[in-house]
Tab-separated table of C-alpha atoms and ligand atoms in Angstrom:
chain	number	residue	atom	x	y	z
A	1	UNK	CA	12.012	-119.440	-76.116
A	2	UNK	CA	14.694	-116.958	-76.281
A	3	UNK	CA	16.294	-117.827	-72.694
A	4	UNK	CA	17.017	-121.366	-74.349
A	5	UNK	CA	18.735	-119.736	-77.433
A	6	UNK	CA	20.871	-117.568	-75.142
A	7	UNK	CA	21.921	-120.546	-73.106
A	8	UNK	CA	22.840	-122.354	-76.320
A	9	UNK	CA	24.698	-119.373	-77.518
A	10	UNK	CA	26.612	-119.125	-74.519
A	11	UNK	CA	27.819	-122.754	-74.596
A	12	UNK	CA	28.796	-121.997	-78.270
A	13	UNK	CA	30.820	-118.949	-77.235
A	14	UNK	CA	32.417	-120.952	-74.693
A	15	UNK	CA	33.664	-123.520	-77.178
A	16	UNK	CA	34.758	-120.867	-79.470
A	17	UNK	CA	36.772	-119.196	-76.794
A	18	UNK	CA	38.526	-122.477	-76.026
A	19	UNK	CA	39.669	-122.821	-79.610
A	20	UNK	CA	40.846	-119.258	-79.667
A	21	UNK	CA	42.577	-120.009	-76.327
A	22	UNK	CA	44.312	-122.873	-78.086
A	23	UNK	CA	45.366	-121.078	-81.108
A	24	UNK	CA	46.364	-118.055	-79.202
A	25	UNK	CA	48.640	-120.206	-76.821
A	26	UNK	CA	50.122	-121.844	-79.889
A	27	UNK	CA	51.006	-118.429	-81.448
A	28	UNK	CA	52.389	-117.153	-78.417
A	29	UNK	CA	54.581	-120.280	-78.178
A	30	UNK	CA	55.753	-119.789	-81.796
A	31	UNK	CA	56.654	-116.190	-81.002
A	32	UNK	CA	58.678	-117.253	-77.908
A	33	UNK	CA	60.176	-120.681	-77.231
A	34	UNK	CA	59.040	-122.899	-80.156
A	35	UNK	CA	62.057	-124.582	-82.003
A	36	UNK	CA	62.266	-123.218	-85.635
A	37	UNK	CA	61.824	-126.788	-87.052
A	38	UNK	CA	58.361	-127.154	-85.484
A	39	UNK	CA	57.137	-124.557	-87.987
A	40	UNK	CA	55.497	-126.688	-90.776
A	41	UNK	CA	53.729	-128.912	-88.337
A	42	UNK	CA	52.388	-125.926	-86.382
A	43	UNK	CA	51.411	-124.369	-89.616
A	44	UNK	CA	49.238	-127.403	-90.393
A	45	UNK	CA	47.702	-127.619	-86.901
A	46	UNK	CA	46.690	-123.940	-87.295
A	47	UNK	CA	45.073	-124.884	-90.676
A	48	UNK	CA	43.066	-127.664	-88.983
A	49	UNK	CA	41.929	-125.622	-85.848
A	50	UNK	CA	41.132	-122.604	-88.098
A	51	UNK	CA	38.931	-124.751	-90.275
A	52	UNK	CA	36.965	-125.961	-87.290
A	53	UNK	CA	36.315	-122.403	-86.116
A	54	UNK	CA	35.383	-121.198	-89.696
A	55	UNK	CA	32.752	-123.820	-89.607
A	56	UNK	CA	31.470	-122.933	-86.132
A	57	UNK	CA	31.308	-119.240	-87.025
A	58	UNK	CA	29.754	-119.520	-90.330
A	59	UNK	CA	27.186	-122.434	-89.492
A	60	UNK	CA	23.668	-121.506	-90.386
A	61	UNK	CA	22.552	-122.349	-86.798
A	62	UNK	CA	25.011	-119.781	-85.466
A	63	UNK	CA	23.650	-117.196	-87.722
A	64	UNK	CA	20.160	-118.102	-86.492
A	65	UNK	CA	21.029	-117.872	-82.863
A	66	UNK	CA	22.465	-114.469	-83.513
A	67	UNK	CA	19.418	-113.323	-85.540
A	68	UNK	CA	16.995	-114.585	-82.787
A	69	UNK	CA	18.944	-112.682	-80.037
A	70	UNK	CA	18.992	-109.467	-81.905
A	71	UNK	CA	15.347	-109.800	-82.646
A	72	UNK	CA	14.523	-110.190	-78.824
A	73	UNK	CA	17.372	-107.583	-77.802
A	74	UNK	CA	15.157	-106.151	-75.180
A	75	UNK	CA	14.858	-109.270	-73.258
A	76	UNK	CA	18.392	-110.350	-73.448
A	77	UNK	CA	21.555	-109.482	-71.502
A	78	UNK	CA	23.232	-106.493	-73.297
A	79	UNK	CA	26.397	-108.012	-73.122
A	80	UNK	CA	25.043	-111.100	-75.298
A	81	UNK	CA	23.309	-108.701	-77.607
A	82	UNK	CA	26.341	-106.854	-78.375
A	83	UNK	CA	28.268	-109.970	-78.833
A	84	UNK	CA	25.812	-111.067	-81.414
A	85	UNK	CA	25.797	-107.749	-82.986
A	86	UNK	CA	29.507	-107.826	-83.472
A	87	UNK	CA	29.582	-111.428	-84.557
A	88	UNK	CA	27.030	-110.759	-87.147
A	89	UNK	CA	29.332	-107.929	-88.460
A	90	UNK	CA	32.358	-110.247	-88.614
A	91	UNK	CA	30.286	-113.175	-90.000
A	92	UNK	CA	29.489	-110.844	-93.027
A	93	UNK	CA	33.305	-110.188	-93.210
A	94	UNK	CA	34.352	-113.786	-93.062
A	95	UNK	CA	31.247	-115.577	-94.924
A	96	UNK	CA	32.002	-113.914	-98.220
A	97	UNK	CA	35.439	-115.615	-98.279
A	98	UNK	CA	35.635	-119.032	-99.841
A	99	UNK	CA	36.457	-121.540	-97.390
A	100	UNK	CA	39.592	-122.947	-98.987
A	101	UNK	CA	40.961	-119.438	-99.402
A	102	UNK	CA	40.185	-118.672	-95.817
A	103	UNK	CA	42.131	-121.766	-94.648
A	104	UNK	CA	44.977	-121.284	-97.126
A	105	UNK	CA	45.343	-117.825	-95.928
A	106	UNK	CA	45.777	-118.919	-92.440
A	107	UNK	CA	48.662	-121.333	-93.340
A	108	UNK	CA	50.148	-118.563	-95.642
A	109	UNK	CA	50.110	-116.304	-92.683
A	110	UNK	CA	52.129	-118.582	-90.394
A	111	UNK	CA	54.725	-119.390	-93.057
A	112	UNK	CA	55.066	-115.626	-93.912
A	113	UNK	CA	55.541	-114.846	-90.234
A	114	UNK	CA	58.395	-117.443	-90.024
A	115	UNK	CA	60.047	-116.686	-93.129
A	116	UNK	CA	59.955	-112.915	-91.950
A	117	UNK	CA	61.774	-113.778	-88.733
A	118	UNK	CA	64.709	-115.346	-90.900
A	119	UNK	CA	64.554	-112.692	-93.699
A	120	UNK	CA	64.949	-109.927	-91.175
A	121	UNK	CA	68.197	-111.615	-89.656
A	122	UNK	CA	69.561	-111.949	-93.084
A	123	UNK	CA	68.383	-108.563	-94.154
A	124	UNK	CA	66.990	-110.481	-97.132
A	125	UNK	CA	63.714	-108.672	-98.520
A	126	UNK	CA	63.829	-111.056	-101.687
A	127	UNK	CA	63.348	-114.214	-99.324
A	128	UNK	CA	60.420	-112.681	-97.825
A	129	UNK	CA	58.705	-110.964	-100.977
A	130	UNK	CA	56.880	-114.051	-102.469
A	131	UNK	CA	55.173	-114.794	-99.057
A	132	UNK	CA	54.054	-110.955	-98.635
A	133	UNK	CA	52.918	-110.932	-102.142
A	134	UNK	CA	50.489	-113.825	-101.255
A	135	UNK	CA	49.250	-112.037	-98.104
A	136	UNK	CA	48.666	-108.777	-99.948
A	137	UNK	CA	46.842	-110.479	-102.995
A	138	UNK	CA	44.618	-112.440	-100.453
A	139	UNK	CA	43.905	-109.467	-98.427
A	140	UNK	CA	42.860	-107.521	-101.608
A	141	UNK	CA	40.425	-110.244	-102.657
A	142	UNK	CA	38.900	-110.401	-99.176
A	143	UNK	CA	38.106	-106.745	-99.089
A	144	UNK	CA	36.477	-106.939	-102.508
A	145	UNK	CA	34.379	-109.836	-101.681
A	146	UNK	CA	33.197	-107.865	-98.635
A	147	UNK	CA	32.730	-104.270	-100.183
A	148	UNK	CA	33.056	-104.615	-104.006
A	149	UNK	CA	32.607	-101.052	-104.361
A	150	UNK	CA	34.621	-99.459	-101.628
A	151	UNK	CA	38.221	-98.529	-102.059
A	152	UNK	CA	40.141	-101.628	-100.726
A	153	UNK	CA	42.376	-99.751	-98.300
A	154	UNK	CA	39.310	-97.972	-96.786
A	155	UNK	CA	37.782	-101.386	-96.127
A	156	UNK	CA	40.722	-102.489	-94.338
A	157	UNK	CA	41.084	-99.478	-92.020
A	158	UNK	CA	37.463	-99.804	-91.154
A	159	UNK	CA	38.191	-103.241	-89.927
A	160	UNK	CA	40.442	-101.996	-87.254
A	161	UNK	CA	38.705	-98.808	-86.574
A	162	UNK	CA	34.974	-98.737	-87.607
A	163	UNK	CA	34.588	-95.379	-89.535
A	164	UNK	CA	38.114	-94.755	-90.150
A	165	UNK	CA	39.006	-93.987	-93.725
A	166	UNK	CA	41.686	-92.404	-95.768
A	167	UNK	CA	40.038	-89.059	-95.940
A	168	UNK	CA	40.280	-88.726	-92.091
A	169	UNK	CA	43.698	-90.014	-91.975
A	170	UNK	CA	44.959	-87.816	-94.890
A	171	UNK	CA	43.705	-84.798	-92.991
A	172	UNK	CA	45.263	-86.200	-89.586
A	173	UNK	CA	48.827	-86.695	-91.164
A	174	UNK	CA	48.547	-83.477	-93.103
A	175	UNK	CA	48.186	-81.786	-89.564
A	176	UNK	CA	50.944	-83.707	-88.239
A	177	UNK	CA	53.263	-82.953	-91.118
A	178	UNK	CA	52.608	-79.202	-91.132
A	179	UNK	CA	52.912	-78.652	-87.464
A	180	UNK	CA	55.652	-80.977	-86.364
A	181	UNK	CA	58.094	-81.085	-89.318
A	182	UNK	CA	59.004	-77.370	-88.652
A	183	UNK	CA	59.542	-78.145	-84.874
A	184	UNK	CA	61.753	-81.094	-85.943
A	185	UNK	CA	63.759	-78.958	-88.249
A	186	UNK	CA	64.494	-76.383	-85.434
A	187	UNK	CA	66.286	-78.900	-83.279
A	188	UNK	CA	69.933	-78.376	-83.381
A	189	UNK	CA	71.711	-79.192	-80.306
A	190	UNK	CA	71.416	-82.677	-78.710
A	191	UNK	CA	71.709	-83.527	-75.014
A	192	UNK	CA	74.412	-85.806	-73.878
A	193	UNK	CA	72.739	-89.315	-73.778
A	194	UNK	CA	75.834	-91.366	-73.266
A	195	UNK	CA	75.081	-92.725	-69.862
A	196	UNK	CA	72.006	-94.469	-71.441
A	197	UNK	CA	74.192	-96.485	-73.558
A	198	UNK	CA	76.937	-97.713	-71.243
A	199	UNK	CA	76.757	-101.437	-70.143
A	200	UNK	CA	73.320	-102.496	-68.498
A	201	UNK	CA	73.195	-106.178	-67.875
A	202	UNK	CA	70.167	-108.088	-68.975
A	203	UNK	CA	69.783	-109.656	-65.355
A	204	UNK	CA	69.500	-106.087	-63.849
A	205	UNK	CA	67.110	-104.924	-66.573
A	206	UNK	CA	64.801	-107.785	-65.663
A	207	UNK	CA	64.797	-106.610	-61.999
A	208	UNK	CA	63.788	-103.112	-63.469
A	209	UNK	CA	61.101	-104.569	-65.466
A	210	UNK	CA	59.644	-106.320	-62.503
A	211	UNK	CA	59.620	-102.916	-60.815
A	212	UNK	CA	58.100	-101.143	-63.702
A	213	UNK	CA	55.287	-103.699	-63.581
A	214	UNK	CA	54.597	-103.022	-60.006
A	215	UNK	CA	54.559	-99.111	-60.556
A	216	UNK	CA	51.741	-100.014	-63.268
A	217	UNK	CA	50.013	-102.060	-60.785
A	218	UNK	CA	50.062	-105.052	-62.688
A	219	UNK	CA	49.128	-108.305	-60.734
A	220	UNK	CA	51.591	-111.106	-61.335
A	221	UNK	CA	48.855	-113.724	-60.521
A	222	UNK	CA	47.439	-112.514	-63.950
A	223	UNK	CA	50.153	-110.981	-65.884
A	224	UNK	CA	53.485	-112.194	-66.726
A	225	UNK	CA	56.403	-111.073	-68.749
A	226	UNK	CA	58.614	-112.839	-71.339
A	227	UNK	CA	61.276	-111.907	-74.072
A	228	UNK	CA	60.914	-111.813	-77.818
A	229	UNK	CA	62.705	-109.946	-80.586
A	230	UNK	CA	59.582	-107.867	-81.114
A	231	UNK	CA	57.770	-106.988	-77.875
A	232	UNK	CA	53.958	-107.538	-77.951
A	233	UNK	CA	51.023	-108.055	-75.649
A	234	UNK	CA	48.639	-111.082	-75.745
A	235	UNK	CA	45.455	-111.611	-73.654
A	236	UNK	CA	43.682	-115.023	-73.073
A	237	UNK	CA	40.835	-113.058	-71.036
A	238	UNK	CA	41.857	-110.586	-68.364
A	239	UNK	CA	42.995	-113.485	-66.207
A	240	UNK	CA	45.989	-114.411	-68.385
A	241	UNK	CA	47.733	-111.350	-69.778
A	242	UNK	CA	51.219	-111.790	-71.248
A	243	UNK	CA	53.699	-109.114	-72.245
A	244	UNK	CA	57.187	-109.270	-73.752
A	245	UNK	CA	60.107	-107.177	-74.017
A	246	UNK	CA	63.540	-107.262	-75.611
A	247	UNK	CA	66.771	-106.272	-73.861
A	248	UNK	CA	69.606	-104.275	-75.216
A	249	UNK	CA	72.524	-104.350	-72.896
A	250	UNK	CA	73.741	-100.981	-74.510
A	251	UNK	CA	70.495	-99.253	-74.449
A	252	UNK	CA	68.514	-99.268	-70.965
A	253	UNK	CA	65.670	-97.152	-72.259
A	254	UNK	CA	64.724	-99.549	-75.190
A	255	UNK	CA	63.240	-102.250	-72.840
A	256	UNK	CA	62.074	-99.729	-70.222
A	257	UNK	CA	59.832	-98.148	-72.757
A	258	UNK	CA	58.746	-101.282	-74.205
A	259	UNK	CA	57.637	-102.635	-70.675
A	260	UNK	CA	55.821	-99.520	-70.003
A	261	UNK	CA	54.134	-99.539	-73.441
A	262	UNK	CA	53.126	-103.227	-73.390
A	263	UNK	CA	52.283	-102.686	-69.768
A	264	UNK	CA	49.697	-100.049	-70.901
A	265	UNK	CA	48.045	-102.727	-73.260
A	266	UNK	CA	47.962	-105.175	-70.350
A	267	UNK	CA	46.489	-102.680	-68.020
A	268	UNK	CA	43.657	-102.062	-70.368
A	269	UNK	CA	42.955	-105.807	-70.583
A	270	UNK	CA	43.309	-106.463	-66.957
A	271	UNK	CA	40.550	-103.776	-66.131
A	272	UNK	CA	37.698	-104.982	-68.355
A	273	UNK	CA	34.734	-105.590	-66.227
A	274	UNK	CA	34.482	-109.255	-64.745
A	275	UNK	CA	30.843	-109.961	-66.044
A	276	UNK	CA	31.997	-109.661	-69.799
A	277	UNK	CA	35.747	-110.820	-69.310
A	278	UNK	CA	34.901	-114.360	-70.744
A	279	UNK	CA	32.833	-113.123	-73.667
A	280	UNK	CA	34.391	-112.140	-77.030
A	281	UNK	CA	33.659	-108.508	-76.184
A	282	UNK	CA	35.741	-108.891	-72.980
A	283	UNK	CA	38.746	-107.185	-74.958
A	284	UNK	CA	39.906	-103.775	-76.012
A	285	UNK	CA	37.524	-102.020	-78.368
A	286	UNK	CA	39.810	-101.083	-81.184
A	287	UNK	CA	43.472	-100.870	-82.153
A	288	UNK	CA	43.634	-97.041	-81.975
A	289	UNK	CA	41.956	-97.180	-78.344
A	290	UNK	CA	44.438	-99.746	-77.369
A	291	UNK	CA	47.475	-97.956	-78.748
A	292	UNK	CA	46.176	-94.814	-77.027
A	293	UNK	CA	46.481	-96.363	-73.727
A	294	UNK	CA	49.946	-97.937	-74.447
A	295	UNK	CA	51.355	-94.902	-75.740
A	296	UNK	CA	49.585	-92.779	-72.987
A	297	UNK	CA	51.518	-94.607	-70.479
A	298	UNK	CA	54.774	-94.976	-72.622
A	299	UNK	CA	54.970	-91.203	-73.548
A	300	UNK	CA	52.502	-88.807	-71.786
A	301	UNK	CA	53.033	-90.300	-68.439
A	302	UNK	CA	56.234	-92.404	-68.822
A	303	UNK	CA	58.272	-89.727	-70.550
A	304	UNK	CA	57.163	-86.764	-68.336
A	305	UNK	CA	59.403	-85.346	-65.780
A	306	UNK	CA	57.222	-86.157	-62.825
A	307	UNK	CA	57.206	-89.731	-63.621
A	308	UNK	CA	61.158	-89.846	-64.116
A	309	UNK	CA	61.425	-88.055	-60.791
A	310	UNK	CA	59.393	-90.847	-59.041
A	311	UNK	CA	61.208	-93.921	-60.409
A	312	UNK	CA	64.726	-92.415	-60.500
A	313	UNK	CA	65.752	-93.171	-56.993
A	314	UNK	CA	64.842	-97.030	-57.719
A	315	UNK	CA	66.609	-96.959	-60.961
A	316	UNK	CA	69.817	-95.613	-59.137
A	317	UNK	CA	69.563	-98.443	-56.785
A	318	UNK	CA	69.291	-101.276	-59.583
A	319	UNK	CA	72.052	-99.465	-61.734
A	320	UNK	CA	74.268	-97.727	-59.199
A	321	UNK	CA	77.303	-97.320	-61.378
A	322	UNK	CA	75.751	-96.448	-64.507
A	323	UNK	CA	73.560	-93.693	-63.268
A	324	UNK	CA	76.068	-92.356	-60.571
A	325	UNK	CA	76.469	-89.152	-61.896
A	326	UNK	CA	73.369	-88.594	-63.370
A	327	UNK	CA	70.174	-86.382	-62.116
A	328	UNK	CA	66.693	-87.252	-62.791
A	329	UNK	CA	66.169	-84.084	-64.930
A	330	UNK	CA	69.211	-85.237	-67.187
A	331	UNK	CA	67.728	-88.662	-67.391
A	332	UNK	CA	64.339	-86.937	-68.502
A	333	UNK	CA	66.008	-84.833	-71.182
A	334	UNK	CA	67.986	-87.812	-72.438
A	335	UNK	CA	64.879	-90.290	-72.879
A	336	UNK	CA	63.130	-87.383	-74.858
A	337	UNK	CA	65.865	-86.836	-77.170
A	338	UNK	CA	64.264	-86.223	-80.562
A	339	UNK	CA	66.207	-87.083	-83.756
A	340	UNK	CA	65.087	-88.739	-87.095
A	341	UNK	CA	65.962	-92.409	-86.926
A	342	UNK	CA	65.668	-95.648	-88.610
A	343	UNK	CA	63.544	-97.739	-86.332
A	344	UNK	CA	59.868	-97.051	-85.440
A	345	UNK	CA	59.707	-98.783	-82.029
A	346	UNK	CA	62.708	-96.866	-80.872
A	347	UNK	CA	61.682	-93.495	-82.381
A	348	UNK	CA	61.012	-90.506	-80.078
A	349	UNK	CA	57.703	-89.151	-79.440
A	350	UNK	CA	58.164	-86.108	-81.903
A	351	UNK	CA	59.174	-87.857	-84.928
A	352	UNK	CA	57.300	-91.162	-84.275
A	353	UNK	CA	54.123	-90.151	-86.390
A	354	UNK	CA	56.282	-89.579	-89.346
A	355	UNK	CA	57.421	-93.201	-89.408
A	356	UNK	CA	53.729	-94.175	-89.303
A	357	UNK	CA	52.971	-91.928	-92.080
A	358	UNK	CA	55.488	-93.609	-94.427
A	359	UNK	CA	53.752	-96.897	-93.623
A	360	UNK	CA	50.374	-95.427	-94.227
A	361	UNK	CA	51.262	-93.806	-97.503
A	362	UNK	CA	52.811	-97.145	-98.662
A	363	UNK	CA	49.980	-99.323	-97.523
A	364	UNK	CA	47.557	-96.954	-99.080
A	365	UNK	CA	49.147	-97.271	-102.400
A	366	UNK	CA	49.825	-100.984	-101.961
A	367	UNK	CA	46.179	-101.674	-101.524
A	368	UNK	CA	44.567	-98.956	-103.729
A	369	UNK	CA	46.798	-100.005	-106.991
A	370	UNK	CA	49.853	-98.068	-107.714
A	371	UNK	CA	52.622	-99.871	-105.652
A	372	UNK	CA	53.699	-103.288	-106.063
A	373	UNK	CA	55.346	-105.428	-103.280
A	374	UNK	CA	58.670	-105.567	-105.171
A	375	UNK	CA	58.994	-101.874	-105.229
A	376	UNK	CA	58.399	-101.632	-101.454
A	377	UNK	CA	62.141	-101.454	-100.332
A	378	UNK	CA	62.988	-98.702	-102.740
A	379	UNK	CA	59.995	-96.697	-102.069
A	380	UNK	CA	60.402	-97.186	-98.238
A	381	UNK	CA	63.923	-95.781	-98.533
A	382	UNK	CA	62.989	-92.970	-100.736
A	383	UNK	CA	60.317	-91.884	-98.442
A	384	UNK	CA	62.744	-91.951	-95.252
A	385	UNK	CA	64.951	-89.801	-97.050
A	386	UNK	CA	62.152	-87.457	-98.191
A	387	UNK	CA	60.254	-87.206	-94.571
A	388	UNK	CA	63.023	-87.887	-92.053
A	389	UNK	CA	66.069	-87.067	-94.066
A	390	UNK	CA	67.844	-90.148	-93.508
A	391	UNK	CA	69.311	-93.038	-95.593
A	392	UNK	CA	68.330	-96.564	-94.844
A	393	UNK	CA	71.464	-98.706	-94.799
A	394	UNK	CA	69.767	-102.074	-95.217
A	395	UNK	CA	66.321	-103.752	-95.465
A	396	UNK	CA	66.608	-105.219	-91.721
A	397	UNK	CA	66.391	-101.716	-90.469
A	398	UNK	CA	64.067	-100.614	-93.328
A	399	UNK	CA	61.181	-102.314	-94.770
A	400	UNK	CA	61.571	-105.659	-92.824
A	401	UNK	CA	61.754	-104.059	-89.440
A	402	UNK	CA	58.220	-104.584	-88.301
A	403	UNK	CA	56.249	-107.780	-87.781
A	404	UNK	CA	52.751	-106.508	-88.925
A	405	UNK	CA	52.912	-106.924	-92.589
A	406	UNK	CA	54.200	-110.680	-91.957
A	407	UNK	CA	51.013	-111.168	-89.670
A	408	UNK	CA	48.859	-109.870	-92.474
A	409	UNK	CA	48.239	-106.768	-90.530
A	410	UNK	CA	47.546	-103.977	-93.112
A	411	UNK	CA	45.775	-101.134	-92.093
A	412	UNK	CA	46.956	-101.195	-88.410
A	413	UNK	CA	49.929	-98.814	-88.490
A	414	UNK	CA	47.727	-95.733	-88.532
A	415	UNK	CA	46.031	-96.606	-85.137
A	416	UNK	CA	49.603	-96.025	-83.546
A	417	UNK	CA	49.572	-92.332	-84.402
A	418	UNK	CA	45.961	-92.042	-84.050
A	419	UNK	CA	46.087	-93.602	-80.581
A	420	UNK	CA	49.019	-91.025	-79.518
A	421	UNK	CA	46.599	-88.232	-80.538
A	422	UNK	CA	43.705	-89.571	-78.768
A	423	UNK	CA	45.971	-89.809	-75.464
A	424	UNK	CA	46.791	-85.967	-75.940
A	425	UNK	CA	43.154	-84.980	-75.942
A	426	UNK	CA	42.398	-87.598	-73.177
A	427	UNK	CA	44.766	-86.389	-70.605
A	428	UNK	CA	43.183	-82.692	-70.866
A	429	UNK	CA	39.919	-84.127	-69.789
A	430	UNK	CA	41.515	-86.327	-67.023
A	431	UNK	CA	43.322	-83.285	-65.605
A	432	UNK	CA	39.915	-81.757	-65.048
A	433	UNK	CA	38.825	-84.690	-62.630
A	434	UNK	CA	42.124	-85.833	-60.978
A	435	UNK	CA	45.295	-84.274	-60.013
A	436	UNK	CA	47.193	-86.171	-62.588
A	437	UNK	CA	50.757	-84.626	-61.930
A	438	UNK	CA	50.764	-84.726	-58.155
A	439	UNK	CA	49.907	-88.542	-58.200
A	440	UNK	CA	52.565	-89.284	-61.038
A	441	UNK	CA	55.301	-87.416	-59.147
A	442	UNK	CA	54.618	-89.747	-56.123
A	443	UNK	CA	54.657	-92.803	-58.435
A	444	UNK	CA	50.932	-93.384	-57.753
A	445	UNK	CA	49.101	-94.247	-61.098
A	446	UNK	CA	46.268	-95.865	-59.218
A	447	UNK	CA	43.829	-92.898	-59.591
A	448	UNK	CA	44.719	-92.504	-63.299
A	449	UNK	CA	43.972	-96.398	-64.020
A	450	UNK	CA	40.756	-95.945	-61.902
A	451	UNK	CA	39.781	-92.983	-64.179
A	452	UNK	CA	40.596	-94.773	-67.288
A	453	UNK	CA	38.784	-98.024	-66.135
A	454	UNK	CA	35.554	-95.904	-65.347
A	455	UNK	CA	35.662	-94.216	-68.825
A	456	UNK	CA	37.071	-96.828	-71.098
A	457	UNK	CA	38.461	-100.161	-69.749
A	458	UNK	CA	35.372	-101.773	-68.056
A	459	UNK	CA	33.118	-101.414	-71.040
A	460	UNK	CA	35.535	-103.824	-73.339
A	461	UNK	CA	33.772	-103.741	-76.859
A	462	UNK	CA	30.492	-102.599	-75.384
A	463	UNK	CA	30.602	-99.179	-76.999
A	464	UNK	CA	31.859	-98.122	-80.569
A	465	UNK	CA	35.386	-96.686	-80.351
A	466	UNK	CA	34.819	-93.339	-82.032
A	467	UNK	CA	31.754	-92.612	-80.063
A	468	UNK	CA	33.145	-93.856	-76.801
A	469	UNK	CA	36.353	-91.713	-77.055
A	470	UNK	CA	34.125	-88.537	-78.030
A	471	UNK	CA	32.349	-89.174	-74.733
A	472	UNK	CA	35.513	-89.337	-72.952
A	473	UNK	CA	36.687	-86.115	-74.492
A	474	UNK	CA	33.288	-84.476	-74.073
A	475	UNK	CA	33.977	-83.129	-77.570
A	476	UNK	CA	34.846	-84.638	-81.310
A	477	UNK	CA	38.469	-85.796	-81.779
A	478	UNK	CA	40.564	-82.923	-82.490
A	479	UNK	CA	44.438	-83.509	-83.542
A	480	UNK	CA	45.259	-80.010	-82.309
A	481	UNK	CA	45.667	-81.438	-78.784
A	482	UNK	CA	48.412	-83.701	-79.931
A	483	UNK	CA	50.229	-81.242	-82.187
A	484	UNK	CA	50.017	-78.499	-79.393
A	485	UNK	CA	51.147	-80.956	-76.708
A	486	UNK	CA	54.280	-82.154	-78.778
A	487	UNK	CA	54.946	-78.438	-79.720
A	488	UNK	CA	54.906	-77.153	-76.328
A	489	UNK	CA	56.825	-80.165	-74.681
A	490	UNK	CA	59.669	-80.043	-77.310
A	491	UNK	CA	59.964	-76.358	-77.391
A	492	UNK	CA	60.736	-76.391	-73.565
A	493	UNK	CA	62.917	-79.270	-73.898
A	494	UNK	CA	65.113	-77.789	-76.690
A	495	UNK	CA	64.721	-74.231	-75.850
A	496	UNK	CA	63.046	-73.252	-79.056
A	497	UNK	CA	61.147	-70.233	-79.774
B	501	ZN	ZN1	51.342	-101.262	-78.803
């Protein structure tokens, strides 16, 4: 009976979710308050738990349940069918990896992440290098096990965004380079941003973060904020979403935009439909669509003049001395200052995609063969000079700055740029349905979140990402919306012609 199989499958999914929940909490703990000395023990706990999960996911009876559900797809809840479908794909990715290698990889990943934290503080790439080499070698092998004939990097990109490949990204980054580099080159005079860098006490910034979470409509019963070196969002179902930020007392905009960015991720997770929330499909559909949400709120909304006008009175209340002689317009101009810089997460909207492009080119070469891990720092520095025109003073502010590679996330970076580009096309469609800017000027993001929930959030992973975004756009993806949006915005800001 198919109904019995579905019941059994639901029980299995609940058990799987419990393990994922436990491992997710451990990883959250590791990234927030865990004492460093606990590292090795936690690493072996991860090893044990991931082995249990590997056994569950790859068990022949799991495969049988999924096949049976797919064979009876017309009689089964579509959410369960979709779960089985995606699990079958995921299974194919994992099942080809020998178990010892998979377990060893999980342990190596945990170690690499811990070493990276220390290596970054010490600006010591050599300390991190052997760990990164292990992860790169393992991922290369895994991609080959899965698709022996495909270019390795294409297989990895496809893992984050189904259907994405180097051909698409080469075209995308070419468009970005050709349209945006000339705009960047025209910028000569910079606005005064000194007021952003006076003293902003952490305690006051925490109050400001709370306010921003309210503006985004994030319910504290289900979403909390913590503090980490590298801000991130994690979600254990839509009922427990956690974002983090990092406070710099001499740069108020750093945490401000981290909170809005991570808040955008959280908004997506929080608005998944209840019916699918506890299933594995009850999360964001892909990295690009997720980054589309976070960067949409961070930049297209958060760095717009109407948004600044809406929140500025409250900012002046929280930071009366610091913003005493500043207008909302001056603040708007300051947080949109565009200038080639070293750190991706603090880069402005205009130069941001170039930071991503450097990482994309390096990963592509690393995985398709003509670049070795040991040569990463030199190549990183060379490309920053070539594309952004700046000298990288040390690896802490260079190749060691991001946590992604330490976590084995290769092929993830392009999603940041692609997500930004999606956002520019998405808002053009949204503006046809709702009066976006009047609402933003009133500090009312609710109609926007509702529109996004209706079109994207509620579906979780029910749809394929590329097809879903084309449905949202009402047209195929076109990077021109993104390059047009940035060209117009920055031409006005900097009075370029
Ligand atoms: Zn993000």
